Amino acid sequence: MSRDIKREHIAKRVGMELADGMVVNLGIGMPTLVANFLPAGVDVLFQSENGFVGLGPAPSAGQQDKDVTNAGGQPVTILPGGACFDSAMSFAIIRGGHVDVTVLGALEVDERGNLANWMVPGKIVPGMGGAMDLTVGARKVIVAMEHTAKGMPKILRQCTLPLTAKAQVDLIVTDMAVIEVTKEGLVLREVAPDTTVQAVIEATEATLIVKDVAVMPV
Amino acid sequence: MPSKITTAAAALAALQDDMTIMIGGFLCVGTPEGLVEEVLRKGTKDLTVIGSDTSFPERGIGKLIVAKRVKKVMASHIGTNPETGRQMHAGETEVVLVPQGTLAERVRAAGAGLGGVLTPTGVGTVVEEGKQKIAVDGREFLLEKPLAADFALIKAHKADEKGNLVYRRAARNFNPLMAMAAKIVVAEVEQIVPVGAIDPDEVMTPGLFVTYVVKEAVHEPGH
């Protein structure tokens, strides 16, 4: 399965977690794809942490507005009914529990729902941007990522990289599986149609609680 | 009252080496690029710069980094300007990474006369190092102190002659917060309109916060 197809499957499965009327913030990169895979009849309000809600698709050529970009700096649109605000209000929305779901990528996630996605010491230190506020403040935190990186597990017993947030992740959606973070640990809820429970366990360093596993509907 | 409308050179005349400046914008959207050019032209150095990010190497705050005018930067993200990371790893520039929402509140706190803010963001991460942790009703928060500056260089869409400002779309971001947190506030604007042309209900930053208004030198038409 090509990388693009994997990413589409992840985005499509994450989309199924969104319900009509939710306020949603999508991280940069693969999470952004989720906007293309909303189930029929589901209308959500996308928040862009650089200062607006009503984030719409990229404009057609020549229609770019220098003042309307997403949090990654790419030209986007603001849909009718959208609203603009400053960074303090943007993060009041985020930190104050007014965002229903945030979807972020990850370098590592662990059994306690700890997330590391903002730096690799000595190598790459892009900064946390809004990720620490989003993971602490959003009502539900979904990690969307490929299950492994260069064959190495990303779902670990304990994160080794500096954390973005402690015990905030609720759901992990990968190309191989859907895993829920619970008080008891990581529960394997679904496996992708092209893999097996055993293969997921082998690609995961953390212990998975396995019972009533469904097939990922992608 | 003397007019607030002046040139970039006059507005930044008091800017000196070693000062702390805030620069508005998010990845250069809402950054006063003309004012940044004036800082470059003036040759001011050893600046402490506070901003959302360090932009791109060839734009806005990024240019000050590349020109090595900055001794310390406080920002939430430096990933779009590889030169910031290079200078940080080489020990040439001090970089303090601050969660974006925390940065906004620290700037707002300074302008609002608060002793700081309590935020849950960063608890259990390296961000909490060296900070007071305060429990409120059983939940842990970090005490984040106010951030003030000598100068705030901000960008607005429109100003009147009293300095009342209107921002546009996502170019608002940190600008209204920084307008409250510095001794001298310079607003670069795309349009200057007569007093009374902006309805009081539409004003986003009251003119009392703004020291100088500078007309943007070049404004791309069509937006």
mmCIF file of N, CA and C in Angstrom, chain A residues 27-90:
data_model
loop_
_atom_site.group_PDB
_atom_site.id
_atom_site.type_symbol
_atom_site.label_atom_id
_atom_site.label_comp_id
_atom_site.label_asym_id
_atom_site.label_seq_id
_atom_site.Cartn_x
_atom_site.Cartn_y
_atom_site.Cartn_z
ATOM 1 N N GLY A 27 -4.068 19.568 12.930
ATOM 2 C CA GLY A 27 -2.645 19.914 12.879
ATOM 3 C C GLY A 27 -2.145 19.967 11.449
ATOM 4 N N ILE A 28 -0.924 20.465 11.320
ATOM 5 C CA ILE A 28 -0.299 20.577 10.006
ATOM 6 C C ILE A 28 0.134 19.191 9.523
ATOM 7 N N GLY A 29 0.121 18.990 8.209
ATOM 8 C CA GLY A 29 0.561 17.708 7.648
ATOM 9 C C GLY A 29 -0.626 16.785 7.454
ATOM 10 N N MET A 30 -0.410 15.513 7.763
ATOM 11 C CA MET A 30 -1.457 14.531 7.504
ATOM 12 C C MET A 30 -2.807 14.880 8.143
ATOM 13 N N PRO A 31 -2.830 15.392 9.380
ATOM 14 C CA PRO A 31 -4.135 15.728 9.963
ATOM 15 C C PRO A 31 -4.970 16.665 9.084
ATOM 16 N N THR A 32 -4.298 17.530 8.319
ATOM 17 C CA THR A 32 -5.015 18.463 7.445
ATOM 18 C C THR A 32 -5.892 17.718 6.435
ATOM 19 N N LEU A 33 -5.454 16.506 6.049
ATOM 20 C CA LEU A 33 -6.201 15.705 5.063
ATOM 21 C C LEU A 33 -7.596 15.326 5.551
ATOM 22 N N VAL A 34 -7.774 15.302 6.877
ATOM 23 C CA VAL A 34 -9.057 14.859 7.439
ATOM 24 C C VAL A 34 -10.217 15.697 6.879
ATOM 25 N N ALA A 35 -9.939 16.967 6.595
ATOM 26 C CA ALA A 35 -10.991 17.856 6.068
ATOM 27 C C ALA A 35 -11.581 17.322 4.765
ATOM 28 N N ASN A 36 -10.802 16.525 4.022
ATOM 29 C CA ASN A 36 -11.275 15.982 2.742
ATOM 30 C C ASN A 36 -12.111 14.717 2.908
ATOM 31 N N PHE A 37 -12.209 14.217 4.137
ATOM 32 C CA PHE A 37 -12.869 12.920 4.336
ATOM 33 C C PHE A 37 -13.947 12.967 5.403
ATOM 34 N N LEU A 38 -14.709 14.058 5.417
ATOM 35 C CA LEU A 38 -15.801 14.122 6.378
ATOM 36 C C LEU A 38 -16.953 13.254 5.891
ATOM 37 N N PRO A 39 -17.539 12.466 6.795
ATOM 38 C CA PRO A 39 -18.689 11.645 6.380
ATOM 39 C C PRO A 39 -19.832 12.543 5.882
ATOM 40 N N ALA A 40 -20.670 11.995 5.026
ATOM 41 C CA ALA A 40 -21.794 12.752 4.477
ATOM 42 C C ALA A 40 -22.665 13.305 5.603
ATOM 43 N N GLY A 41 -23.089 14.537 5.469
ATOM 44 C CA GLY A 41 -23.998 15.123 6.447
ATOM 45 C C GLY A 41 -23.308 15.679 7.682
ATOM 46 N N VAL A 42 -21.985 15.517 7.753
ATOM 47 C CA VAL A 42 -21.246 16.042 8.909
ATOM 48 C C VAL A 42 -20.617 17.378 8.531
ATOM 49 N N ASP A 43 -21.056 18.415 9.240
ATOM 50 C CA ASP A 43 -20.561 19.763 8.977
ATOM 51 C C ASP A 43 -19.861 20.220 10.258
ATOM 52 N N VAL A 44 -18.557 20.421 10.188
ATOM 53 C CA VAL A 44 -17.837 20.852 11.394
ATOM 54 C C VAL A 44 -17.247 22.232 11.167
ATOM 55 N N LEU A 45 -16.950 22.910 12.273
ATOM 56 C CA LEU A 45 -16.358 24.242 12.215
ATOM 57 C C LEU A 45 -14.863 24.076 12.483
ATOM 58 N N PHE A 46 -14.052 24.338 11.466
ATOM 59 C CA PHE A 46 -12.606 24.185 11.652
ATOM 60 C C PHE A 46 -12.007 25.463 12.221
ATOM 61 N N GLN A 47 -11.198 25.273 13.275
ATOM 62 C CA GLN A 47 -10.506 26.402 13.894
ATOM 63 C C GLN A 47 -9.062 26.414 13.410
ATOM 64 N N SER A 48 -8.562 27.602 13.116
ATOM 65 C CA SER A 48 -7.171 27.762 12.693
ATOM 66 C C SER A 48 -6.498 28.618 13.763
ATOM 67 N N GLU A 49 -5.453 28.089 14.414
ATOM 68 C CA GLU A 49 -4.971 28.770 15.625
ATOM 69 C C GLU A 49 -4.329 30.126 15.349
ATOM 70 N N ASN A 50 -4.041 30.409 14.074
ATOM 71 C CA ASN A 50 -3.535 31.746 13.772
ATOM 72 C C ASN A 50 -4.640 32.806 13.781
ATOM 73 N N GLY A 51 -5.890 32.385 14.050
ATOM 74 C CA GLY A 51 -6.856 33.409 14.380
ATOM 75 C C GLY A 51 -8.204 33.451 13.693
ATOM 76 N N PHE A 52 -8.780 32.289 13.358
ATOM 77 C CA PHE A 52 -10.146 32.326 12.845
ATOM 78 C C PHE A 52 -10.813 30.959 12.932
ATOM 79 N N VAL A 53 -12.134 30.965 12.840
ATOM 80 C CA VAL A 53 -12.905 29.738 12.631
ATOM 81 C C VAL A 53 -13.617 29.873 11.292
ATOM 82 N N GLY A 54 -13.957 28.730 10.718
ATOM 83 C CA GLY A 54 -14.586 28.744 9.401
ATOM 84 C C GLY A 54 -13.553 28.496 8.314
ATOM 85 N N LEU A 55 -12.483 27.809 8.698
ATOM 86 C CA LEU A 55 -11.408 27.482 7.749
ATOM 87 C C LEU A 55 -11.974 26.675 6.584
ATOM 88 N N GLY A 56 -11.759 27.173 5.378
ATOM 89 C CA GLY A 56 -12.250 26.489 4.188
ATOM 90 C C GLY A 56 -11.112 26.000 3.323
ATOM 91 N N PRO A 57 -11.447 25.426 2.168
ATOM 92 C CA PRO A 57 -10.417 24.852 1.297
ATOM 93 C C PRO A 57 -9.490 25.915 0.694
ATOM 94 N N ALA A 58 -8.436 25.445 0.069
ATOM 95 C CA ALA A 58 -7.496 26.345 -0.602
ATOM 96 C C ALA A 58 -8.241 27.123 -1.689
ATOM 97 N N PRO A 59 -7.884 28.387 -1.897
ATOM 98 C CA PRO A 59 -8.538 29.171 -2.945
ATOM 99 C C PRO A 59 -8.066 28.730 -4.329
ATOM 100 N N SER A 60 -8.860 29.060 -5.347
ATOM 101 C CA SER A 60 -8.405 28.756 -6.700
ATOM 102 C C SER A 60 -7.282 29.732 -7.063
ATOM 103 N N ALA A 61 -6.532 29.369 -8.088
ATOM 104 C CA ALA A 61 -5.368 30.168 -8.487
ATOM 105 C C ALA A 61 -5.769 31.621 -8.712
ATOM 106 N N GLY A 62 -4.972 32.531 -8.198
ATOM 107 C CA GLY A 62 -5.258 33.947 -8.362
ATOM 108 C C GLY A 62 -6.201 34.521 -7.326
ATOM 109 N N GLN A 63 -6.821 33.663 -6.528
ATOM 110 C CA GLN A 63 -7.777 34.128 -5.515
ATOM 111 C C GLN A 63 -7.164 34.162 -4.109
ATOM 112 N N GLN A 64 -5.858 33.952 -3.995
ATOM 113 C CA GLN A 64 -5.231 33.941 -2.673
ATOM 114 C C GLN A 64 -5.328 35.320 -2.029
ATOM 115 N N ASP A 65 -5.528 35.322 -0.718
ATOM 116 C CA ASP A 65 -5.578 36.562 0.060
ATOM 117 C C ASP A 65 -4.368 36.529 0.993
ATOM 118 N N LYS A 66 -3.511 37.539 0.938
ATOM 119 C CA LYS A 66 -2.271 37.526 1.732
ATOM 120 C C LYS A 66 -2.540 37.425 3.241
ATOM 121 N N ASP A 67 -3.741 37.793 3.685
ATOM 122 C CA ASP A 67 -4.075 37.776 5.105
ATOM 123 C C ASP A 67 -4.842 36.526 5.529
ATOM 124 N N VAL A 68 -5.025 35.586 4.617
ATOM 125 C CA VAL A 68 -5.792 34.379 4.952
ATOM 126 C C VAL A 68 -4.963 33.135 4.653
ATOM 127 N N THR A 69 -4.308 32.631 5.693
ATOM 128 C CA THR A 69 -3.534 31.394 5.563
ATOM 129 C C THR A 69 -3.899 30.488 6.730
ATOM 130 N N ASN A 70 -3.545 29.211 6.595
ATOM 131 C CA ASN A 70 -3.727 28.311 7.738
ATOM 132 C C ASN A 70 -2.492 28.400 8.634
ATOM 133 N N ALA A 71 -2.472 27.573 9.691
ATOM 134 C CA ALA A 71 -1.384 27.663 10.670
ATOM 135 C C ALA A 71 -0.057 27.186 10.087
ATOM 136 N N GLY A 72 -0.095 26.614 8.881
ATOM 137 C CA GLY A 72 1.143 26.236 8.217
ATOM 138 C C GLY A 72 1.585 27.271 7.196
ATOM 139 N N GLY A 73 0.824 28.367 7.092
ATOM 140 C CA GLY A 73 1.190 29.438 6.173
ATOM 141 C C GLY A 73 0.672 29.265 4.748
ATOM 142 N N GLN A 74 -0.107 28.201 4.504
ATOM 143 C CA GLN A 74 -0.642 27.992 3.150
ATOM 144 C C GLN A 74 -1.927 28.795 2.948
ATOM 145 N N PRO A 75 -2.136 29.311 1.725
ATOM 146 C CA PRO A 75 -3.367 30.061 1.463
ATOM 147 C C PRO A 75 -4.597 29.176 1.659
ATOM 148 N N VAL A 76 -5.587 29.725 2.361
ATOM 149 C CA VAL A 76 -6.858 29.017 2.556
ATOM 150 C C VAL A 76 -7.978 30.028 2.364
ATOM 151 N N THR A 77 -9.187 29.633 2.684
ATOM 152 C CA THR A 77 -10.328 30.544 2.606
ATOM 153 C C THR A 77 -11.053 30.544 3.954
ATOM 154 N N ILE A 78 -11.827 31.585 4.163
ATOM 155 C CA ILE A 78 -12.713 31.625 5.337
ATOM 156 C C ILE A 78 -14.138 31.532 4.805
ATOM 157 N N LEU A 79 -14.859 30.513 5.259
ATOM 158 C CA LEU A 79 -16.203 30.252 4.748
ATOM 159 C C LEU A 79 -17.198 31.274 5.317
ATOM 160 N N PRO A 80 -18.324 31.468 4.621
ATOM 161 C CA PRO A 80 -19.367 32.341 5.181
ATOM 162 C C PRO A 80 -19.738 31.878 6.595
ATOM 163 N N GLY A 81 -19.876 32.841 7.508
ATOM 164 C CA GLY A 81 -20.150 32.485 8.901
ATOM 165 C C GLY A 81 -18.895 32.362 9.738
ATOM 166 N N GLY A 82 -17.744 32.493 9.108
ATOM 167 C CA GLY A 82 -16.482 32.429 9.848
ATOM 168 C C GLY A 82 -16.287 33.662 10.719
ATOM 169 N N ALA A 83 -15.268 33.598 11.581
ATOM 170 C CA ALA A 83 -14.984 34.723 12.479
ATOM 171 C C ALA A 83 -13.493 34.806 12.747
ATOM 172 N N CYS A 84 -12.979 36.038 12.811
ATOM 173 C CA CYS A 84 -11.556 36.257 13.052
ATOM 174 C C CYS A 84 -11.339 36.786 14.466
ATOM 175 N N PHE A 85 -10.164 36.496 15.023
ATOM 176 C CA PHE A 85 -9.858 36.953 16.385
ATOM 177 C C PHE A 85 -8.349 36.995 16.579
ATOM 178 N N ASP A 86 -7.942 37.557 17.736
ATOM 179 C CA ASP A 86 -6.511 37.638 18.029
ATOM 180 C C ASP A 86 -6.017 36.335 18.665
ATOM 181 N N SER A 87 -4.709 36.268 18.900
ATOM 182 C CA SER A 87 -4.105 35.023 19.394
ATOM 183 C C SER A 87 -4.550 34.689 20.817
ATOM 184 N N ALA A 88 -4.852 35.694 21.634
ATOM 185 C CA ALA A 88 -5.309 35.390 23.003
ATOM 186 C C ALA A 88 -6.674 34.704 22.955
ATOM 187 N N MET A 89 -7.583 35.217 22.095
ATOM 188 C CA MET A 89 -8.885 34.563 21.989
ATOM 189 C C MET A 89 -8.756 33.207 21.306
ATOM 190 N N SER A 90 -7.873 33.121 20.319
ATOM 191 C CA SER A 90 -7.679 31.850 19.641
ATOM 192 C C SER A 90 -7.298 30.758 20.638
#
